[in-house]
Amino acid sequence: MRVLPMGERALLVELADGAAAEALHAELLRRRAAGDLVVREIVPAARTVLLDGLDDPGRLAARLPSWDVPPLPPRTEDVLELPVRYDGPDLADVADAWGVPVREVPRIHAAAEFRVAFCGFAPGFGYLTGLQRLPDVPRRATPRTTVPAGSVALAGPYTGVYPRPSPGGWQLIGTTDAVLWDHTREPAALLSPGVRVRFVPEAR
């Protein structure tokens, strides 16, 4: 763990890997809910957690490395199911990366249970982990100028769903009609860190 000051009232905590970042994020949320930690924002990322709005960041920075952070606890909430049509143009490229036939890509992806590790890139975009023991999927050599909203995509160890049309270099394997971001909804984001997700195949 490496704790870095970020301005006058924030800390950036660097961790060894994504699992450690998720575990620390869960522990920070638990301590805040219990009243043991006063912080305005807790923002997880791939291998970091940002704490903003601290009254005494120096004191917390000195204490953090000595914390006993337990492994990520299992979630008890229901799994969020997202219907998906596995009709993406990059199925063959993902199959090559995994060393499997193209028909196996939807089966493998739909069989996994994912967890939102962190959010970013665009409002409503979650980085989902859960494809265990599979090679990382490389990004496209040339990003697309426009990726349609609802595109289910892979890059590195992550699965994501584009919440709105945007440029992107992830490999597209399917499409969902789920609304990932709706500012009139509470909460606006369908996905948030810690949410469990399963993709359910639809007939093409």
C-alpha positions in Angstrom: 0.0 0.0 0.0 1.2 3.5 -0.9 -0.6 6.5 0.4 -0.1 9.8 -1.5 -1.4 13.3 -0.6 -3.7 14.8 -3.2 -4.2 18.5 -2.4 -5.1 19.7 1.0 -8.0 17.3 1.9 -7.5 14.1 -0.2 -5.4 11.0 -0.3 -4.8 8.6 -3.2 -4.1 5.0 -2.0 -2.2 2.8 -4.4 -2.6 -1.0 -4.1 -0.9 -4.0 -5.5 -3.8 -5.1 -7.7 -7.5 -4.8 -8.4 -8.6 -7.3 -5.7 -6.7 -5.3 -3.0 -8.3 -2.0 -4.3 -11.8 -3.6 -4.1 -11.2 -4.9 -0.6 -10.0 -1.6 0.7 -12.9 0.2 -1.0 -15.3 -2.2 0.8 -13.5 -1.6 4.2 -13.6 2.2 3.7 -17.3 2.1 3.0 -17.9 -0.1 6.1 -15.9 2.2 8.4 -17.7 5.3 7.0 -21.1 3.6 7.6 -20.1 2.7 11.1 -19.1 6.3 11.8 -15.4 5.4 12.2 -14.3 7.4 9.1 -15.4 10.9 8.0 -14.8 11.3 4.2 -17.0 13.0 1.6 -16.1 10.7 -1.4 -14.5 7.3 -1.8 -13.7 6.6 -5.5 -12.2 3.2 -6.5 -10.2 2.6 -9.7 -8.2 -0.3 -11.2 -5.5 -0.3 -8.5 -6.2 2.9 -6.5 -8.8 4.4 -4.1 -9.2 8.1 -3.8 -10.5 9.6 -0.5 -11.7 13.2 -0.8 -13.0 15.6 1.8 -10.9 14.5 4.8 -10.5 16.7 7.8 -7.1 15.3 8.7 -5.6 13.4 5.7 -2.1 13.3 7.3 -3.4 11.4 10.3 -5.3 8.9 8.2 -2.3 8.5 5.9 -0.2 7.4 8.9 -2.9 4.9 10.1 -3.9 3.3 6.8 -0.9 1.0 6.3 -1.5 -0.6 9.7 -5.2 -1.4 9.0 -6.3 -5.0 8.8 -8.2 -5.1 5.6 -10.2 -8.3 5.2 -10.7 -10.0 1.9 -13.7 -8.8 -0.1 -16.8 -10.1 1.5 -19.4 -11.9 -0.6 -22.3 -9.8 -1.7 -25.8 -10.8 -0.5 -27.8 -8.7 -2.9 -29.5 -10.3 -5.9 -27.5 -10.6 -9.1 -28.4 -7.9 -11.7 -29.3 -9.7 -14.9 -28.6 -7.9 -18.2 -30.1 -9.4 -21.4 -27.6 -9.5 -24.2 -27.6 -10.5 -27.8 -24.2 -12.0 -28.7 -24.0 -10.4 -32.1 -20.9 -8.3 -31.8 -18.5 -7.8 -34.7 -15.4 -8.8 -32.7 -16.4 -12.3 -31.5 -13.8 -13.9 -33.7 -11.1 -11.7 -32.3 -12.0 -12.6 -28.7 -12.2 -16.3 -29.6 -8.6 -16.0 -31.0 -7.4 -14.3 -27.8 -9.0 -17.0 -25.7 -8.0 -19.9 -28.0 -11.6 -21.2 -28.3 -14.1 -21.6 -31.1 -16.3 -18.5 -31.8 -19.4 -20.3 -30.5 -17.7 -20.7 -27.1 -17.3 -17.0 -26.5 -21.0 -16.3 -25.6 -21.2 -19.5 -23.5 -18.1 -18.6 -21.5 -19.2 -15.0 -21.0 -22.8 -15.8 -20.0 -21.6 -18.5 -17.6 -19.5 -16.0 -15.5 -20.7 -13.9 -12.6 -19.3 -10.4 -12.8 -18.7 -7.8 -10.2 -18.4 -4.0 -10.8 -14.9 -3.2 -9.7 -15.1 0.5 -10.4 -16.7 3.1 -12.7 -15.4 5.7 -15.1 -14.8 6.6 -18.7 -18.4 7.8 -19.1 -21.4 8.2 -16.7 -22.8 4.8 -16.1 -19.8 2.8 -17.5 -18.7 0.0 -15.1 -15.5 -2.0 -15.3 -16.7 -5.6 -14.5 -14.4 -8.4 -13.4 -15.2 -12.1 -13.4 -13.6 -13.8 -16.3 -11.2 -16.0 -14.3 -8.2 -17.8 -15.8 -8.7 -16.4 -19.3 -6.1 -14.4 -21.2 -6.7 -10.7 -21.3 -8.4 -9.4 -24.4 -6.3 -6.8 -26.2 -7.9 -3.5 -27.3 -8.4 -3.0 -31.0 -5.3 -1.6 -32.8 -7.5 1.1 -34.3 -10.3 2.4 -32.0 -13.8 2.9 -33.6 -14.9 6.5 -33.9 -18.4 5.5 -32.7 -19.5 2.6 -30.6 -23.3 2.2 -30.3 -25.0 2.6 -26.9 -25.6 -0.8 -25.3 -22.5 -2.4 -26.8 -21.1 -5.2 -24.6 -17.4 -5.2 -24.8 -14.1 -6.7 -23.5 -10.7 -5.2 -23.0 -7.9 -6.5 -20.8 -9.5 -8.4 -17.9 -12.7 -6.3 -18.0 -16.2 -6.4 -19.4 -18.1 -3.2 -19.9 -21.3 -1.8 -21.5 -21.2 1.5 -23.4 -23.9 3.6 -21.8 -24.1 6.0 -24.8 -22.6 6.3 -28.3 -18.9 7.2 -28.0 -15.5 6.4 -29.5 -14.0 3.2 -28.2 -11.3 0.6 -28.6 -12.8 -2.3 -26.8 -13.7 -5.6 -28.5 -17.5 -5.7 -29.1 -19.2 -9.1 -28.5 -22.9 -8.2 -28.0 -25.7 -5.7 -27.5 -28.0 -5.0 -24.6 -31.1 -2.8 -24.4 -30.5 -2.1 -20.7 -30.3 1.6 -19.9 -27.0 2.1 -18.1 -27.5 5.8 -17.3 -30.7 7.7 -16.8 -30.4 11.1 -15.0 -34.2 10.9 -14.2 -33.6 7.6 -12.3 -32.4 7.3 -8.7 -29.7 6.2 -8.8 -28.9 7.4 -12.3 -26.3 4.7 -12.8 -27.5 1.1 -13.2 -24.0 -0.2 -12.2 -22.0 0.9 -9.2 -19.0 -0.6 -7.5 -19.7 -4.0 -5.9 -22.8 -4.8 -7.9 -23.0 -8.4 -9.1 -23.9 -8.8 -12.8 -24.8 -11.7 -15.0 -25.4 -11.5 -18.8 -28.4 -13.5 -20.0 -28.3 -14.5 -23.7 -31.3 -13.4 -25.8 -32.3 -15.1 -29.0 -30.7 -13.4 -32.0 
